[in-house]
């Protein structure tokens, strides 16, 4: 408990259920669970993998 928590009110962390995906692993990009794709030994959400590939295209 921090010093300012008394004044500002402590925000309790809410645990959300992981979205149902093909794998129960964490995404390598965003760190959330419920991934759908496995590529090169890492797990990704479809949305995160698309963003990663678009960013890599811009580097070339």
PDB file of N, CA, C and O in Angstrom:
ATOM      1  N   UNK A   1       0.845  -1.171   0.000  1.00  0.00           N
ATOM      2  CA  UNK A   1       0.000   0.000   0.000  1.00  0.00           C
ATOM      3  C   UNK A   1       0.888   1.230   0.000  1.00  0.00           C
ATOM      4  O   UNK A   1       1.735   1.415   0.856  1.00  0.00           O
ATOM      5  N   UNK A   2       0.699   2.063  -0.960  1.00  0.00           N
ATOM      6  CA  UNK A   2       1.518   3.255  -1.103  1.00  0.00           C
ATOM      7  C   UNK A   2       0.978   4.413  -0.296  1.00  0.00           C
ATOM      8  O   UNK A   2      -0.139   4.399   0.231  1.00  0.00           O
ATOM      9  N   UNK A   3       1.753   5.440  -0.183  1.00  0.00           N
ATOM     10  CA  UNK A   3       1.384   6.615   0.594  1.00  0.00           C
ATOM     11  C   UNK A   3       0.169   7.331   0.012  1.00  0.00           C
ATOM     12  O   UNK A   3      -0.729   7.738   0.718  1.00  0.00           O
ATOM     13  N   UNK A   4       0.125   7.476  -1.303  1.00  0.00           N
ATOM     14  CA  UNK A   4      -0.958   8.209  -1.945  1.00  0.00           C
ATOM     15  C   UNK A   4      -2.242   7.388  -2.079  1.00  0.00           C
ATOM     16  O   UNK A   4      -3.285   7.943  -2.393  1.00  0.00           O
ATOM     17  N   UNK A   5      -2.172   6.096  -1.850  1.00  0.00           N
ATOM     18  CA  UNK A   5      -3.368   5.260  -1.949  1.00  0.00           C
ATOM     19  C   UNK A   5      -4.425   5.660  -0.929  1.00  0.00           C
ATOM     20  O   UNK A   5      -5.616   5.516  -1.174  1.00  0.00           O
ATOM     21  N   UNK A   6      -3.995   6.179   0.203  1.00  0.00           N
ATOM     22  CA  UNK A   6      -4.944   6.607   1.237  1.00  0.00           C
ATOM     23  C   UNK A   6      -5.780   7.785   0.749  1.00  0.00           C
ATOM     24  O   UNK A   6      -6.958   7.889   1.039  1.00  0.00           O
ATOM     25  N   UNK A   7      -5.143   8.673  -0.017  1.00  0.00           N
ATOM     26  CA  UNK A   7      -5.832   9.867  -0.466  1.00  0.00           C
ATOM     27  C   UNK A   7      -6.613   9.652  -1.764  1.00  0.00           C
ATOM     28  O   UNK A   7      -7.692  10.179  -1.933  1.00  0.00           O
ATOM     29  N   UNK A   8      -6.048   8.907  -2.679  1.00  0.00           N
ATOM     30  CA  UNK A   8      -6.657   8.738  -3.989  1.00  0.00           C
ATOM     31  C   UNK A   8      -7.568   7.510  -4.065  1.00  0.00           C
ATOM     32  O   UNK A   8      -8.322   7.374  -5.002  1.00  0.00           O
ATOM     33  N   UNK A   9      -7.480   6.648  -3.107  1.00  0.00           N
ATOM     34  CA  UNK A   9      -8.276   5.427  -3.140  1.00  0.00           C
ATOM     35  C   UNK A   9      -7.551   4.357  -3.935  1.00  0.00           C
ATOM     36  O   UNK A   9      -7.083   4.585  -5.038  1.00  0.00           O
ATOM     37  N   UNK A  10      -7.468   3.196  -3.368  1.00  0.00           N
ATOM     38  CA  UNK A  10      -6.754   2.114  -4.026  1.00  0.00           C
ATOM     39  C   UNK A  10      -7.659   1.475  -5.069  1.00  0.00           C
ATOM     40  O   UNK A  10      -8.790   1.113  -4.780  1.00  0.00           O
ATOM     41  N   UNK A  11      -7.145   1.346  -6.273  1.00  0.00           N
ATOM     42  CA  UNK A  11      -7.900   0.698  -7.335  1.00  0.00           C
ATOM     43  C   UNK A  11      -7.576  -0.788  -7.299  1.00  0.00           C
ATOM     44  O   UNK A  11      -6.418  -1.184  -7.425  1.00  0.00           O
ATOM     45  N   UNK A  12      -8.589  -1.577  -7.100  1.00  0.00           N
ATOM     46  CA  UNK A  12      -8.372  -3.012  -7.053  1.00  0.00           C
ATOM     47  C   UNK A  12      -8.293  -3.554  -8.466  1.00  0.00           C
ATOM     48  O   UNK A  12      -9.025  -3.137  -9.343  1.00  0.00           O
ATOM     49  N   UNK A  13      -7.380  -4.495  -8.646  1.00  0.00           N
ATOM     50  CA  UNK A  13      -7.217  -5.098  -9.961  1.00  0.00           C
ATOM     51  C   UNK A  13      -8.333  -6.099 -10.191  1.00  0.00           C
ATOM     52  O   UNK A  13      -8.590  -6.959  -9.361  1.00  0.00           O
ATOM     53  N   UNK A  14      -8.980  -5.964 -11.320  1.00  0.00           N
ATOM     54  CA  UNK A  14     -10.027  -6.894 -11.673  1.00  0.00           C
ATOM     55  C   UNK A  14      -9.431  -7.947 -12.584  1.00  0.00           C
ATOM     56  O   UNK A  14      -8.774  -7.632 -13.563  1.00  0.00           O
ATOM     57  N   UNK A  15      -9.667  -9.189 -12.238  1.00  0.00           N
ATOM     58  CA  UNK A  15      -9.154 -10.264 -13.069  1.00  0.00           C
ATOM     59  C   UNK A  15     -10.195 -10.608 -14.121  1.00  0.00           C
ATOM     60  O   UNK A  15     -11.309 -10.974 -13.804  1.00  0.00           O
ATOM     61  N   UNK A  16      -9.796 -10.425 -15.363  1.00  0.00           N
ATOM     62  CA  UNK A  16     -10.676 -10.746 -16.462  1.00  0.00           C
ATOM     63  C   UNK A  16     -10.383 -12.168 -16.924  1.00  0.00           C
ATOM     64  O   UNK A  16      -9.247 -12.615 -16.894  1.00  0.00           O
ATOM     65  N   UNK A  17     -11.417 -12.841 -17.370  1.00  0.00           N
ATOM     66  CA  UNK A  17     -11.185 -14.164 -17.910  1.00  0.00           C
ATOM     67  C   UNK A  17     -10.526 -14.017 -19.271  1.00  0.00           C
ATOM     68  O   UNK A  17     -10.844 -13.126 -20.036  1.00  0.00           O
ATOM     69  N   UNK A  18      -9.611 -14.904 -19.545  1.00  0.00           N
ATOM     70  CA  UNK A  18      -8.905 -14.847 -20.810  1.00  0.00           C
ATOM     71  C   UNK A  18      -9.854 -15.201 -21.943  1.00  0.00           C
ATOM     72  O   UNK A  18     -10.687 -16.086 -21.818  1.00  0.00           O
ATOM     73  N   UNK A  19      -9.749 -14.482 -23.053  1.00  0.00           N
ATOM     74  CA  UNK A  19     -10.589 -14.831 -24.187  1.00  0.00           C
ATOM     75  C   UNK A  19     -10.268 -16.234 -24.669  1.00  0.00           C
ATOM     76  O   UNK A  19      -9.117 -16.667 -24.607  1.00  0.00           O
ATOM     77  N   UNK A  20     -11.264 -16.917 -25.135  1.00  0.00           N
ATOM     78  CA  UNK A  20     -11.063 -18.283 -25.577  1.00  0.00           C
ATOM     79  C   UNK A  20     -10.346 -18.277 -26.916  1.00  0.00           C
ATOM     80  O   UNK A  20     -10.850 -17.771 -27.893  1.00  0.00           O
ATOM     81  N   UNK A  21      -9.177 -18.833 -26.942  1.00  0.00           N
ATOM     82  CA  UNK A  21      -8.391 -18.941 -28.159  1.00  0.00           C
ATOM     83  C   UNK A  21      -7.950 -20.374 -28.335  1.00  0.00           C
ATOM     84  O   UNK A  21      -8.282 -21.265 -27.550  1.00  0.00           O
ATOM     85  N   UNK A  22      -7.193 -20.604 -29.349  1.00  0.00           N
ATOM     86  CA  UNK A  22      -6.706 -21.952 -29.633  1.00  0.00           C
ATOM     87  C   UNK A  22      -5.668 -22.383 -28.592  1.00  0.00           C
ATOM     88  O   UNK A  22      -5.621 -23.533 -28.198  1.00  0.00           O
ATOM     89  N   UNK A  23      -4.853 -21.426 -28.155  1.00  0.00           N
ATOM     90  CA  UNK A  23      -3.803 -21.706 -27.181  1.00  0.00           C
ATOM     91  C   UNK A  23      -4.053 -20.897 -25.909  1.00  0.00           C
ATOM     92  O   UNK A  23      -4.622 -19.823 -25.953  1.00  0.00           O
ATOM     93  N   UNK A  24      -3.595 -21.399 -24.804  1.00  0.00           N
ATOM     94  CA  UNK A  24      -3.741 -20.687 -23.542  1.00  0.00           C
ATOM     95  C   UNK A  24      -2.499 -19.908 -23.167  1.00  0.00           C
ATOM     96  O   UNK A  24      -2.329 -19.517 -22.024  1.00  0.00           O
ATOM     97  N   UNK A  25      -1.633 -19.668 -24.121  1.00  0.00           N
ATOM     98  CA  UNK A  25      -0.370 -18.971 -23.865  1.00  0.00           C
ATOM     99  C   UNK A  25      -0.548 -17.463 -23.965  1.00  0.00           C
ATOM    100  O   UNK A  25      -1.526 -16.970 -24.501  1.00  0.00           O
ATOM    101  N   UNK A  26       0.453 -16.730 -23.475  1.00  0.00           N
ATOM    102  CA  UNK A  26       0.442 -15.273 -23.566  1.00  0.00           C
ATOM    103  C   UNK A  26       0.944 -14.833 -24.935  1.00  0.00           C
ATOM    104  O   UNK A  26       1.838 -15.441 -25.508  1.00  0.00           O
ATOM    105  N   UNK A  27       0.382 -13.755 -25.432  1.00  0.00           N
ATOM    106  CA  UNK A  27       0.795 -13.170 -26.705  1.00  0.00           C
ATOM    107  C   UNK A  27       2.180 -12.539 -26.537  1.00  0.00           C
ATOM    108  O   UNK A  27       2.456 -11.891 -25.528  1.00  0.00           O
ATOM    109  N   UNK A  28       3.039 -12.711 -27.532  1.00  0.00           N
ATOM    110  CA  UNK A  28       4.388 -12.161 -27.467  1.00  0.00           C
ATOM    111  C   UNK A  28       4.407 -10.646 -27.649  1.00  0.00           C
ATOM    112  O   UNK A  28       5.363  -9.994 -27.271  1.00  0.00           O
ATOM    113  N   UNK A  29       3.338 -10.076 -28.223  1.00  0.00           N
ATOM    114  CA  UNK A  29       3.296  -8.639 -28.468  1.00  0.00           C
ATOM    115  C   UNK A  29       2.631  -7.910 -27.305  1.00  0.00           C
ATOM    116  O   UNK A  29       3.210  -7.011 -26.704  1.00  0.00           O
ATOM    117  N   UNK A  30       1.394  -8.302 -26.979  1.00  0.00           N
ATOM    118  CA  UNK A  30       0.637  -7.540 -25.980  1.00  0.00           C
ATOM    119  C   UNK A  30       0.640  -8.180 -24.592  1.00  0.00           C
ATOM    120  O   UNK A  30       0.323  -7.519 -23.617  1.00  0.00           O
ATOM    121  N   UNK A  31       0.964  -9.462 -24.485  1.00  0.00           N
ATOM    122  CA  UNK A  31       1.061 -10.114 -23.186  1.00  0.00           C
ATOM    123  C   UNK A  31      -0.240 -10.660 -22.634  1.00  0.00           C
ATOM    124  O   UNK A  31      -0.272 -11.161 -21.515  1.00  0.00           O
ATOM    125  N   UNK A  32      -1.332 -10.581 -23.400  1.00  0.00           N
ATOM    126  CA  UNK A  32      -2.611 -11.119 -22.935  1.00  0.00           C
ATOM    127  C   UNK A  32      -2.741 -12.576 -23.346  1.00  0.00           C
ATOM    128  O   UNK A  32      -2.096 -13.034 -24.276  1.00  0.00           O
ATOM    129  N   UNK A  33      -3.584 -13.295 -22.658  1.00  0.00           N
ATOM    130  CA  UNK A  33      -3.779 -14.716 -22.934  1.00  0.00           C
ATOM    131  C   UNK A  33      -4.834 -14.934 -24.009  1.00  0.00           C
ATOM    132  O   UNK A  33      -5.513 -14.032 -24.421  1.00  0.00           O
ATOM    133  N   UNK A  34      -4.957 -16.185 -24.456  1.00  0.00           N
ATOM    134  CA  UNK A  34      -5.976 -16.552 -25.426  1.00  0.00           C
ATOM    135  C   UNK A  34      -5.526 -16.325 -26.860  1.00  0.00           C
ATOM    136  O   UNK A  34      -6.204 -15.694 -27.643  1.00  0.00           O
ATOM    137  N   UNK A  35      -4.368 -16.856 -27.215  1.00  0.00           N
ATOM    138  CA  UNK A  35      -3.812 -16.622 -28.546  1.00  0.00           C
ATOM    139  C   UNK A  35      -4.382 -17.598 -29.572  1.00  0.00           C
ATOM    140  O   UNK A  35      -4.853 -18.674 -29.230  1.00  0.00           O
ATOM    141  N   UNK A  36      -4.324 -17.183 -30.846  1.00  0.00           N
ATOM    142  CA  UNK A  36      -4.860 -18.009 -31.921  1.00  0.00           C
ATOM    143  C   UNK A  36      -3.801 -18.543 -32.866  1.00  0.00           C
ATOM    144  O   UNK A  36      -4.028 -19.513 -33.562  1.00  0.00           O
ATOM    145  N   UNK A  37      -2.641 -17.902 -32.945  1.00  0.00           N
ATOM    146  CA  UNK A  37      -1.612 -18.285 -33.915  1.00  0.00           C
ATOM    147  C   UNK A  37      -0.306 -18.635 -33.209  1.00  0.00           C
ATOM    148  O   UNK A  37       0.049 -18.033 -32.205  1.00  0.00           O
ATOM    149  N   UNK A  38       0.402 -19.613 -33.765  1.00  0.00           N
ATOM    150  CA  UNK A  38       1.738 -19.947 -33.308  1.00  0.00           C
ATOM    151  C   UNK A  38       2.657 -19.796 -34.508  1.00  0.00           C
ATOM    152  O   UNK A  38       2.407 -20.359 -35.569  1.00  0.00           O
ATOM    153  N   UNK A  39       3.708 -18.998 -34.352  1.00  0.00           N
ATOM    154  CA  UNK A  39       4.622 -18.737 -35.450  1.00  0.00           C
ATOM    155  C   UNK A  39       6.027 -18.630 -34.900  1.00  0.00           C
ATOM    156  O   UNK A  39       6.283 -17.843 -33.986  1.00  0.00           O
ATOM    157  N   UNK A  40       6.925 -19.436 -35.397  1.00  0.00           N
ATOM    158  CA  UNK A  40       8.331 -19.464 -34.999  1.00  0.00           C
ATOM    159  C   UNK A  40       8.496 -19.663 -33.493  1.00  0.00           C
ATOM    160  O   UNK A  40       9.318 -19.020 -32.849  1.00  0.00           O
ATOM    161  N   UNK A  41       7.686 -20.518 -32.912  1.00  0.00           N
ATOM    162  CA  UNK A  41       7.810 -20.850 -31.495  1.00  0.00           C
ATOM    163  C   UNK A  41       7.201 -19.830 -30.553  1.00  0.00           C
ATOM    164  O   UNK A  41       7.336 -19.956 -29.343  1.00  0.00           O
ATOM    165  N   UNK A  42       6.543 -18.805 -31.088  1.00  0.00           N
ATOM    166  CA  UNK A  42       5.901 -17.797 -30.257  1.00  0.00           C
ATOM    167  C   UNK A  42       4.418 -17.768 -30.563  1.00  0.00           C
ATOM    168  O   UNK A  42       3.990 -18.154 -31.644  1.00  0.00           O
ATOM    169  N   UNK A  43       3.643 -17.292 -29.623  1.00  0.00           N
ATOM    170  CA  UNK A  43       2.192 -17.261 -29.759  1.00  0.00           C
ATOM    171  C   UNK A  43       1.712 -15.826 -29.932  1.00  0.00           C
ATOM    172  O   UNK A  43       2.225 -14.914 -29.298  1.00  0.00           O
ATOM    173  N   UNK A  44       0.694 -15.643 -30.808  1.00  0.00           N
ATOM    174  CA  UNK A  44       0.190 -14.320 -31.126  1.00  0.00           C
ATOM    175  C   UNK A  44      -1.326 -14.335 -31.244  1.00  0.00           C
ATOM    176  O   UNK A  44      -1.922 -15.353 -31.578  1.00  0.00           O
ATOM    177  N   UNK A  45      -1.940 -13.164 -31.029  1.00  0.00           N
ATOM    178  CA  UNK A  45      -3.323 -12.959 -31.439  1.00  0.00           C
ATOM    179  C   UNK A  45      -3.283 -12.658 -32.933  1.00  0.00           C
ATOM    180  O   UNK A  45      -2.274 -12.171 -33.438  1.00  0.00           O
ATOM    181  N   UNK A  46      -4.364 -12.888 -33.631  1.00  0.00           N
ATOM    182  CA  UNK A  46      -4.389 -12.596 -35.066  1.00  0.00           C
ATOM    183  C   UNK A  46      -4.134 -11.112 -35.311  1.00  0.00           C
ATOM    184  O   UNK A  46      -3.379 -10.734 -36.210  1.00  0.00           O
ATOM    185  N   UNK A  47      -4.758 -10.266 -34.498  1.00  0.00           N
ATOM    186  CA  UNK A  47      -4.606  -8.823 -34.658  1.00  0.00           C
ATOM    187  C   UNK A  47      -3.159  -8.382 -34.405  1.00  0.00           C
ATOM    188  O   UNK A  47      -2.606  -7.555 -35.131  1.00  0.00           O
ATOM    189  N   UNK A  48      -2.533  -8.932 -33.379  1.00  0.00           N
ATOM    190  CA  UNK A  48      -1.157  -8.555 -33.045  1.00  0.00           C
ATOM    191  C   UNK A  48      -0.179  -9.011 -34.125  1.00  0.00           C
ATOM    192  O   UNK A  48       0.764  -8.294 -34.455  1.00  0.00           O
ATOM    193  N   UNK A  49      -0.408 -10.190 -34.691  1.00  0.00           N
ATOM    194  CA  UNK A  49       0.474 -10.709 -35.731  1.00  0.00           C
ATOM    195  C   UNK A  49       0.376  -9.867 -36.997  1.00  0.00           C
ATOM    196  O   UNK A  49       1.383  -9.577 -37.632  1.00  0.00           O
ATOM    197  N   UNK A  50      -0.824  -9.423 -37.343  1.00  0.00           N
ATOM    198  CA  UNK A  50      -0.991  -8.552 -38.517  1.00  0.00           C
ATOM    199  C   UNK A  50      -0.227  -7.245 -38.324  1.00  0.00           C
ATOM    200  O   UNK A  50       0.455  -6.770 -39.232  1.00  0.00           O
ATOM    201  N   UNK A  51      -0.342  -6.668 -37.139  1.00  0.00           N
ATOM    202  CA  UNK A  51       0.380  -5.424 -36.857  1.00  0.00           C
ATOM    203  C   UNK A  51       1.877  -5.606 -36.888  1.00  0.00           C
ATOM    204  O   UNK A  51       2.621  -4.736 -37.353  1.00  0.00           O
ATOM    205  N   UNK A  52       2.348  -6.741 -36.416  1.00  0.00           N
ATOM    206  CA  UNK A  52       3.774  -7.037 -36.405  1.00  0.00           C
ATOM    207  C   UNK A  52       4.310  -7.181 -37.829  1.00  0.00           C
ATOM    208  O   UNK A  52       5.358  -6.641 -38.169  1.00  0.00           O
ATOM    209  N   UNK A  53       3.563  -7.864 -38.683  1.00  0.00           N
ATOM    210  CA  UNK A  53       3.994  -8.043 -40.062  1.00  0.00           C
ATOM    211  C   UNK A  53       3.966  -6.726 -40.836  1.00  0.00           C
ATOM    212  O   UNK A  53       4.850  -6.469 -41.657  1.00  0.00           O
ATOM    213  N   UNK A  54       2.977  -5.875 -40.564  1.00  0.00           N
ATOM    214  CA  UNK A  54       2.929  -4.571 -41.238  1.00  0.00           C
ATOM    215  C   UNK A  54       4.111  -3.703 -40.830  1.00  0.00           C
ATOM    216  O   UNK A  54       4.700  -3.004 -41.653  1.00  0.00           O
ATOM    217  N   UNK A  55       4.490  -3.774 -39.572  1.00  0.00           N
ATOM    218  CA  UNK A  55       5.652  -3.014 -39.098  1.00  0.00           C
ATOM    219  C   UNK A  55       6.940  -3.525 -39.710  1.00  0.00           C
ATOM    220  O   UNK A  55       7.845  -2.738 -40.018  1.00  0.00           O
ATOM    221  N   UNK A  56       7.041  -4.829 -39.909  1.00  0.00           N
ATOM    222  CA  UNK A  56       8.249  -5.405 -40.514  1.00  0.00           C
ATOM    223  C   UNK A  56       8.360  -5.028 -41.979  1.00  0.00           C
ATOM    224  O   UNK A  56       9.467  -4.824 -42.492  1.00  0.00           O
ATOM    225  N   UNK A  57       7.218  -4.911 -42.679  1.00  0.00           N
ATOM    226  CA  UNK A  57       7.259  -4.504 -44.089  1.00  0.00           C
ATOM    227  C   UNK A  57       7.822  -3.101 -44.239  1.00  0.00           C
ATOM    228  O   UNK A  57       8.527  -2.804 -45.199  1.00  0.00           O
ATOM    229  N   UNK A  58       7.488  -2.239 -43.291  1.00  0.00           N
ATOM    230  CA  UNK A  58       7.959  -0.864 -43.380  1.00  0.00           C
ATOM    231  C   UNK A  58       9.466  -0.758 -43.165  1.00  0.00           C
ATOM    232  O   UNK A  58      10.083   0.220 -43.575  1.00  0.00           O
ATOM    233  N   UNK A  59      10.060  -1.732 -42.505  1.00  0.00           N
ATOM    234  CA  UNK A  59      11.492  -1.699 -42.251  1.00  0.00           C
ATOM    235  C   UNK A  59      12.295  -2.029 -43.505  1.00  0.00           C
ATOM    236  O   UNK A  59      13.444  -1.619 -43.640  1.00  0.00           O
ATOM    237  N   UNK A  60      11.688  -2.787 -44.408  1.00  0.00           N
ATOM    238  CA  UNK A  60      12.417  -3.228 -45.612  1.00  0.00           C
ATOM    239  C   UNK A  60      12.328  -2.176 -46.681  1.00  0.00           C
ATOM    240  O   UNK A  60      11.413  -1.524 -46.910  1.00  0.00           O
TER     241      UNK A  60
END
